[in-house]
Amino acid sequence: MSEPHELSHRTIAVLRAVAAGRAQISCGREPDLYIDGVPFCDQFSAHTLTHDGYIAAGTGRFGQLVAATLTAAGIRALESVAVAA
């Protein structure tokens, strides 16, 4: 895991979509993210959220779409945003 990047409004929205169960992610080193069945327009941010440890893919074979889940770091990030608001 790399040093976490600062979260933008867009990445916070992605975390909220993942928390709501609206996101799928492909299994692999550079996963692709889908929200509501549509490819997410900013795959770089999707890769960053994965590499920084905010979201994760469930178990599946390489390239398979599975549910995206929040990690403990992702949950803390959303909680800190809610507290700051």
Coordinates of N, CA and C in Angstrom, one line a residue:
M1 N 0.9 -1.2 0.0 CA 0.0 0.0 0.0 C 0.9 1.2 0.0
S2 N 0.5 2.2 -0.8 CA 1.3 3.5 -0.9 C 0.8 4.5 0.2
E3 N 1.5 5.6 0.2 CA 1.1 6.7 1.1 C -0.2 7.2 0.5
P4 N -1.3 7.2 1.4 CA -2.6 7.7 0.8 C -2.6 9.1 0.3
H5 N -3.3 9.2 -0.8 CA -3.5 10.5 -1.5 C -4.7 11.3 -0.8
E6 N -4.7 12.6 -0.9 CA -5.8 13.3 -0.4 C -7.1 13.0 -1.2
L7 N -8.2 12.9 -0.5 CA -9.4 12.5 -1.1 C -10.1 13.7 -1.7
S8 N -10.6 13.7 -2.9 CA -11.3 14.7 -3.6 C -12.8 14.5 -3.4
H9 N -13.6 15.5 -3.8 CA -15.0 15.3 -3.8 C -15.4 14.1 -4.6
R10 N -14.8 13.9 -5.7 CA -15.1 12.8 -6.6 C -14.8 11.4 -5.9
T11 N -13.6 11.3 -5.3 CA -13.3 10.1 -4.7 C -14.2 9.8 -3.4
I12 N -14.6 10.8 -2.7 CA -15.5 10.7 -1.6 C -16.9 10.1 -2.2
A13 N -17.3 10.7 -3.3 CA -18.5 10.2 -3.9 C -18.4 8.7 -4.3
V14 N -17.2 8.3 -4.8 CA -17.0 6.9 -5.1 C -17.1 6.1 -3.9
L15 N -16.5 6.5 -2.8 CA -16.6 5.7 -1.5 C -18.0 5.6 -1.1
R16 N -18.8 6.6 -1.2 CA -20.2 6.6 -0.9 C -21.0 5.6 -1.8
A17 N -20.6 5.5 -3.0 CA -21.3 4.6 -3.9 C -20.9 3.1 -3.6
V18 N -19.7 2.9 -3.2 CA -19.2 1.6 -2.8 C -20.0 1.2 -1.5
A19 N -20.0 2.2 -0.6 CA -20.7 1.9 0.7 C -22.2 1.6 0.5
A20 N -22.8 2.2 -0.5 CA -24.2 1.9 -0.8 C -24.4 0.6 -1.6
G21 N -23.4 -0.1 -1.9 CA -23.5 -1.3 -2.7 C -23.8 -1.1 -4.2
R22 N -23.4 0.0 -4.7 CA -23.7 0.3 -6.1 C -22.5 0.1 -7.0
A23 N -21.4 -0.4 -6.5 CA -20.1 -0.5 -7.3 C -19.6 -2.0 -7.4
Q24 N -19.1 -2.2 -8.6 CA -18.4 -3.5 -8.9 C -17.0 -3.1 -9.3
I25 N -16.1 -4.1 -9.1 CA -14.7 -3.9 -9.5 C -14.2 -5.2 -10.1
S26 N -13.3 -5.0 -11.0 CA -12.7 -6.2 -11.6 C -11.5 -6.7 -10.8
C27 N -11.4 -8.0 -10.7 CA -10.2 -8.6 -10.0 C -9.0 -8.5 -10.8
G28 N -7.9 -7.9 -10.2 CA -6.7 -7.8 -10.9 C -5.8 -6.7 -10.3
R29 N -4.6 -6.5 -10.8 CA -3.7 -5.6 -10.2 C -4.1 -4.1 -10.4
E30 N -4.7 -3.8 -11.6 CA -5.2 -2.5 -11.9 C -6.7 -2.6 -12.2
P31 N -7.5 -2.7 -11.1 CA -8.9 -3.0 -11.3 C -9.7 -1.9 -11.9
D32 N -10.7 -2.3 -12.7 CA -11.6 -1.3 -13.3 C -12.9 -1.2 -12.4
L33 N -13.4 -0.1 -12.2 CA -14.5 0.2 -11.4 C -15.8 0.5 -12.2
Y34 N -16.9 0.0 -11.8 CA -18.2 0.2 -12.4 C -19.1 0.7 -11.3
I35 N -19.9 1.7 -11.6 CA -20.9 2.2 -10.7 C -22.2 2.2 -11.4
D36 N -23.2 1.6 -10.8 CA -24.5 1.4 -11.4 C -24.4 0.7 -12.7
G37 N -23.4 -0.2 -12.9 CA -23.2 -0.9 -14.1 C -22.5 -0.2 -15.2
V38 N -22.1 1.0 -15.0 CA -21.4 1.9 -16.0 C -20.0 2.0 -15.6
P39 N -19.0 1.9 -16.5 CA -17.6 2.1 -16.2 C -17.4 3.5 -15.6
F40 N -16.7 3.6 -14.5 CA -16.4 4.8 -13.9 C -15.4 5.6 -14.8
C41 N -15.7 6.9 -15.0 CA -15.0 7.7 -15.9 C -13.5 8.0 -15.6
D42 N -13.2 7.8 -14.3 CA -11.8 8.2 -13.8 C -11.2 6.9 -13.3
Q43 N -10.7 6.1 -14.2 CA -10.1 4.8 -13.7 C -8.8 5.0 -12.9
F44 N -8.1 6.1 -13.2 CA -6.9 6.5 -12.4 C -7.3 6.6 -10.9
S45 N -8.4 7.3 -10.6 CA -8.8 7.4 -9.2 C -9.2 6.1 -8.7
A46 N -9.9 5.3 -9.5 CA -10.3 3.9 -9.0 C -9.0 3.1 -8.6
H47 N -8.0 3.2 -9.4 CA -6.7 2.5 -9.1 C -6.1 3.0 -7.9
T48 N -6.1 4.4 -7.7 CA -5.5 5.0 -6.5 C -6.3 4.6 -5.3
L49 N -7.6 4.6 -5.3 CA -8.4 4.2 -4.1 C -8.1 2.8 -3.7
T50 N -7.9 1.9 -4.7 CA -7.5 0.5 -4.5 C -6.1 0.4 -3.9
H51 N -5.2 1.0 -4.5 CA -3.8 0.9 -4.1 C -3.6 1.6 -2.7
D52 N -4.4 2.7 -2.4 CA -4.2 3.3 -1.1 C -5.0 2.6 0.0
G53 N -5.7 1.5 -0.4 CA -6.4 0.7 0.6 C -7.7 1.2 1.0
Y54 N -8.5 2.0 0.2 CA -9.8 2.4 0.6 C -10.9 1.5 0.1
I55 N -10.7 0.9 -1.0 CA -11.7 -0.1 -1.5 C -11.0 -1.4 -1.9
A56 N -11.7 -2.5 -2.0 CA -11.1 -3.8 -2.3 C -12.1 -4.6 -3.1
A57 N -11.6 -5.5 -3.8 CA -12.5 -6.5 -4.6 C -12.7 -7.7 -3.8
G58 N -13.8 -8.3 -3.9 CA -14.0 -9.6 -3.3 C -13.2 -10.7 -4.0
T59 N -13.4 -11.9 -3.6 CA -12.7 -13.0 -4.3 C -13.3 -13.4 -5.6
G60 N -12.5 -13.5 -6.6 CA -12.9 -13.9 -7.9 C -11.7 -14.2 -8.8
R61 N -11.9 -14.7 -10.0 CA -10.8 -14.9 -10.9 C -10.4 -13.6 -11.6
F62 N -9.2 -13.6 -12.2 CA -8.7 -12.5 -12.8 C -9.7 -11.9 -13.9
G63 N -10.0 -10.6 -13.8 CA -10.8 -10.0 -14.7 C -12.3 -10.0 -14.4
Q64 N -12.7 -10.9 -13.5 CA -14.1 -11.1 -13.1 C -14.6 -9.8 -12.3
L65 N -15.8 -9.4 -12.6 CA -16.4 -8.3 -11.8 C -17.0 -8.9 -10.6
V66 N -16.7 -8.3 -9.5 CA -17.2 -8.6 -8.2 C -17.6 -7.4 -7.4
A67 N -18.3 -7.5 -6.3 CA -18.7 -6.4 -5.6 C -17.5 -5.7 -5.0
A68 N -17.5 -4.3 -5.1 CA -16.5 -3.5 -4.5 C -16.9 -3.3 -3.0
T69 N -15.9 -3.4 -2.1 CA -16.2 -3.2 -0.7 C -15.3 -2.1 -0.1
L70 N -15.8 -1.5 0.9 CA -14.9 -0.5 1.6 C -14.0 -1.3 2.6
T71 N -12.8 -0.9 2.7 CA -11.9 -1.4 3.7 C -12.1 -0.6 5.0
A72 N -11.4 -1.0 6.0 CA -11.5 -0.2 7.3 C -11.0 1.2 7.0
A73 N -10.0 1.4 6.2 CA -9.6 2.8 5.9 C -10.6 3.6 5.1
G74 N -11.4 2.9 4.2 CA -12.4 3.6 3.5 C -13.6 4.0 4.4
I75 N -13.9 3.1 5.4 CA -14.9 3.5 6.3 C -14.5 4.7 7.2
R76 N -13.3 4.6 7.6 CA -12.8 5.8 8.4 C -12.8 7.1 7.6
A77 N -12.4 7.0 6.4 CA -12.4 8.2 5.5 C -13.8 8.8 5.4
L78 N -14.8 7.9 5.2 CA -16.2 8.4 5.1 C -16.7 9.0 6.5
E79 N -16.3 8.3 7.5 CA -16.7 8.8 8.9 C -16.0 10.2 9.1
S80 N -14.8 10.4 8.7 CA -14.1 11.7 9.0 C -14.7 12.8 8.1
V81 N -15.2 12.5 6.9 CA -15.9 13.4 6.1 C -17.2 13.8 6.7
A82 N -18.0 12.8 7.3 CA -19.3 13.1 7.9 C -19.1 14.0 9.2
V83 N -18.0 13.8 9.9 CA -17.7 14.5 11.1 C -17.4 16.0 10.7
A84 N -16.6 16.1 9.7 CA -16.1 17.5 9.2 C -17.3 18.3 8.7
A85 N -18.3 17.6 8.2 CA -19.4 18.4 7.5 C -20.3 19.1 8.5

